[in-house]
Short mmCIF file of C-alpha atoms in Angstrom, two decimals:
data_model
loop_
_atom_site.label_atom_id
_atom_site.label_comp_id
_atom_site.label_asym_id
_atom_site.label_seq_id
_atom_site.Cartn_x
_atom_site.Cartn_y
_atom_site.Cartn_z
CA UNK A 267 0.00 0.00 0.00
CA UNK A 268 1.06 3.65 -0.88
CA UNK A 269 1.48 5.73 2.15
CA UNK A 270 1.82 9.00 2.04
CA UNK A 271 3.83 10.00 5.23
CA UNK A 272 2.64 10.88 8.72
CA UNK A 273 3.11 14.93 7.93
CA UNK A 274 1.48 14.74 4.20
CA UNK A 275 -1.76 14.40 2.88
CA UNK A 276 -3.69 13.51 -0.23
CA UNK A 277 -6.91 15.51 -0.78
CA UNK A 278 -10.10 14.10 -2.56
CA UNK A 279 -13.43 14.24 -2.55
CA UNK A 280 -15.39 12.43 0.22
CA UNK A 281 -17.61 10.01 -2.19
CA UNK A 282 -13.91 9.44 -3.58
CA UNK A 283 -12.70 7.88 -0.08
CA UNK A 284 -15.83 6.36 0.73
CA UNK A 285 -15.69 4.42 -3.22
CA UNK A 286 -12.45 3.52 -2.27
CA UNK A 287 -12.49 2.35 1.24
CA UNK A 288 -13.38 -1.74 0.43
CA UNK A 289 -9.81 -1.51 -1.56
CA UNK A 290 -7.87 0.44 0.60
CA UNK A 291 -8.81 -1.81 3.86
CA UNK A 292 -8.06 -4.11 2.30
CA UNK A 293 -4.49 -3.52 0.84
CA UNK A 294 -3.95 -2.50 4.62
CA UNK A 295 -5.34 -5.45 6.29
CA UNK A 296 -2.76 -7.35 3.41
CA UNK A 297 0.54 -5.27 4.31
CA UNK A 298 3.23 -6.46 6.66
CA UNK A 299 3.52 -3.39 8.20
CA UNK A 300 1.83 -1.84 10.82
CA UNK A 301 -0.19 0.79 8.76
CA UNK A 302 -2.48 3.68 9.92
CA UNK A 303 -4.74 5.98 7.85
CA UNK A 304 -6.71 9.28 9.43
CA UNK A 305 -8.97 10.91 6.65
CA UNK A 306 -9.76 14.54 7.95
CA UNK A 307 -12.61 16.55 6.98
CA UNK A 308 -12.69 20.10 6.56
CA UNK A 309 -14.73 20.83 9.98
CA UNK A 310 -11.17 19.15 11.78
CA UNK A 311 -13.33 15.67 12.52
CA UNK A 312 -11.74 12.47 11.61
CA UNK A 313 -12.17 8.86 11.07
CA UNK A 314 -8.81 6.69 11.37
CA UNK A 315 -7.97 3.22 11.04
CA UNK A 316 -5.32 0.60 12.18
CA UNK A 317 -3.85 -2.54 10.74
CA UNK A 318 -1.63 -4.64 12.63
CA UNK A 319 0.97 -7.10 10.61
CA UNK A 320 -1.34 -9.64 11.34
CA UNK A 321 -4.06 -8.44 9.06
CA UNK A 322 -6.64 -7.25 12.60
CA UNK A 323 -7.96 -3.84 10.97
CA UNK A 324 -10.14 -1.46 13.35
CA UNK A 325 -11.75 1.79 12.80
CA UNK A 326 -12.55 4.86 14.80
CA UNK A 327 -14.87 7.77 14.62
CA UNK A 328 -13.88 11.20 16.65
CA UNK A 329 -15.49 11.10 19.64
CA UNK A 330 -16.54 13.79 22.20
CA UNK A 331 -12.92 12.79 24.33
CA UNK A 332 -10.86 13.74 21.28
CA UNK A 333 -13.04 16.34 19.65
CA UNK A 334 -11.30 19.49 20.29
CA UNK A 335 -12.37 22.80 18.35
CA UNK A 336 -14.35 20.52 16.02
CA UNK A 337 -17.75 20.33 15.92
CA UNK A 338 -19.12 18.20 18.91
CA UNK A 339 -21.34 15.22 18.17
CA UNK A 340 -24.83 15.67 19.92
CA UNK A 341 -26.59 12.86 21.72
CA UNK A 342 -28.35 11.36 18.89
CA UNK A 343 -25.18 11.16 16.94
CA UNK A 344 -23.53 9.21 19.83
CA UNK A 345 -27.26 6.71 20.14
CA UNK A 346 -26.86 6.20 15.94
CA UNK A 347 -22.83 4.85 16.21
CA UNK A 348 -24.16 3.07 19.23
CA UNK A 349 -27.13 1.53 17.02
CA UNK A 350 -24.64 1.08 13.83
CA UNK A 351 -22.29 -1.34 16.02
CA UNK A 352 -20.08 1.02 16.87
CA UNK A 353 -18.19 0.12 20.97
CA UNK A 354 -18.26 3.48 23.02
CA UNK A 355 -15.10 5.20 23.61
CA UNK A 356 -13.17 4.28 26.95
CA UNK A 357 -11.30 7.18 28.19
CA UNK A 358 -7.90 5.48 29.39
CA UNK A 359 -7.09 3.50 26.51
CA UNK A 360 -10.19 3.87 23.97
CA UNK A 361 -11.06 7.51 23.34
CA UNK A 362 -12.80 6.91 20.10
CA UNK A 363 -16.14 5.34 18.77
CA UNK A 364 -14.50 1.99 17.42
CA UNK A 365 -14.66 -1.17 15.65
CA UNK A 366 -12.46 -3.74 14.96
CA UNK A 367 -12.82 -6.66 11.67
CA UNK A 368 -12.58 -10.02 13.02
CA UNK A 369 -14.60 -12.83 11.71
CA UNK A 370 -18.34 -11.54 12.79
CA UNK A 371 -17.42 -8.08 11.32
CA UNK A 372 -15.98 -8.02 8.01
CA UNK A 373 -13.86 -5.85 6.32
CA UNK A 374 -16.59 -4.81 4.00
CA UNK A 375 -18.93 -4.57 6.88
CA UNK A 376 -16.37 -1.76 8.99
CA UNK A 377 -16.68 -0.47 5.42
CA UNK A 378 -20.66 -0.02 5.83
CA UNK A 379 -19.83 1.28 8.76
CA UNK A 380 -17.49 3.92 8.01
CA UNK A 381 -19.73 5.40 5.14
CA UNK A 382 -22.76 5.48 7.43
CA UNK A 383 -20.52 7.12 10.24
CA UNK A 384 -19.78 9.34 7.51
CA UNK A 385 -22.96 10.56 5.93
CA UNK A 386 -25.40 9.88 8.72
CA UNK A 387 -23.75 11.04 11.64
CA UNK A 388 -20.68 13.23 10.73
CA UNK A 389 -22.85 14.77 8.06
CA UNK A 390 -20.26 14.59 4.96
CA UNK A 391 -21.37 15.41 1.48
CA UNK A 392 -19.73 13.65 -1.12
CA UNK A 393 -18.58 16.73 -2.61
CA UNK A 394 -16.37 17.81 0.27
CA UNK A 395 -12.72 17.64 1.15
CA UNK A 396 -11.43 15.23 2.92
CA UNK A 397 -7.38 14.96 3.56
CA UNK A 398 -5.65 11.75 3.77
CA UNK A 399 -2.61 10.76 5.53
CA UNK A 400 -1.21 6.91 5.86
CA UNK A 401 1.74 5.74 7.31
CA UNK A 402 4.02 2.54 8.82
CA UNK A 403 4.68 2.48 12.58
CA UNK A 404 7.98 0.84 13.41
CA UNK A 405 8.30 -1.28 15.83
CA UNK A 406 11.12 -1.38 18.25
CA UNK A 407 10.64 -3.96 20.44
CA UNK A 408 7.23 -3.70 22.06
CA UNK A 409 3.67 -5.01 21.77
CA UNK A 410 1.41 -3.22 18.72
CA UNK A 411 -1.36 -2.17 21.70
CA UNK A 412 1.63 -0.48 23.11
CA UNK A 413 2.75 1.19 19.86
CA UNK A 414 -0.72 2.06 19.30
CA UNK A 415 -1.29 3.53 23.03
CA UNK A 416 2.09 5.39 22.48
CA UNK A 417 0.49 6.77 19.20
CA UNK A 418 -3.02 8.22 20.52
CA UNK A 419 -3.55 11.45 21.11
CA UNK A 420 -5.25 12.06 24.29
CA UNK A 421 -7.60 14.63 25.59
CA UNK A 422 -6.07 16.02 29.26
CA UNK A 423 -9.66 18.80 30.59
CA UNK A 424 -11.28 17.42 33.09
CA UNK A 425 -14.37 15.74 32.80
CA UNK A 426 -16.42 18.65 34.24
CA UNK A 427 -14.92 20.74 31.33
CA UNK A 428 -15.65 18.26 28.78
CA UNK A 429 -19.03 17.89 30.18
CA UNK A 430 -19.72 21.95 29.23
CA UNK A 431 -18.44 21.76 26.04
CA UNK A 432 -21.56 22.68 23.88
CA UNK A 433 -22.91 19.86 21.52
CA UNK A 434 -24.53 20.10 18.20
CA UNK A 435 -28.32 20.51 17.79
#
């Protein structure tokens, strides 16, 4: 799989990504290499995935925990992932709406997913922009869960604070 470096991006369109997503998940879940691929939209919300050498893929959705200046998902957004299949994000090691492929959840299925995550709750057009970085973690030694807790990006405002920030309508 092409990657195109953790600091650059490819742009396209968001029907583009969404088209492509059954192919590039996978060439991922194929790879030897640990590979990782966030697709930003233009509002700063992101979905990301992760494929260990093994092949296990998972997905993630921005959640409320990681949200920052972006556009915070209201209630009902939060119920639909739930409803879609989507595990609730766990603070300390979790902070995203995730799913992982295994043998009761396809790739193609994380696929579905993804583009209902994307048009029914993140509220993409396929017109937008999206930007798309991939890249290879190297591994020096330790576990992949440790790599990939080393790798997350975490939120650090209280709960209280997080608890005022003001969610969509």
């Amino acid at each position: 799989m092409h990657v195109t470096g953790e600091r650059s991006g490819v742009r396209a369109k968001v029907g583009s990504f969404i088209s492509n997503l059954p192919e590039m998940l996978g060439a991922m879940a194929l790879d030897p290499r640990c590979l990782v691929a966030i697709v930003e939209f233009s509002d700063g919300r992101y979905v990301q995935f992760w494929a260990e050498p093994d092949g296990r893929t998972s997905a993630e959705v921005v959640s409320n925990l990681n949200i920052g200046d972006a556009v915070a998902l209201s209630g009902e957004d939060e119920e639909s992932l739930f409803e879609m299949g989507w595990h609730e994000p766990v603070p300390a090691h979790s902070p995203n709406w995730r799913v992982e492929a295994d043998e009761t959840i396809g790739l193609l299925r994380v696929a579905v997913m993804v583009r209902r995550a994307v048009y029914e709750v993140l509220r993409e057009r396929t017109d937008n922009i999206v930007t798309l970085r991939s890249f290879a973690l190297e591994r020096s030694g330790e576990g992949w869960r440790e790599v990939q807790s080393a790798a997350r990006v975490y939120v650090t405002a209280p709960w209280e604070e997080i608890d005022r920030i003001p969610r969509a309508q």
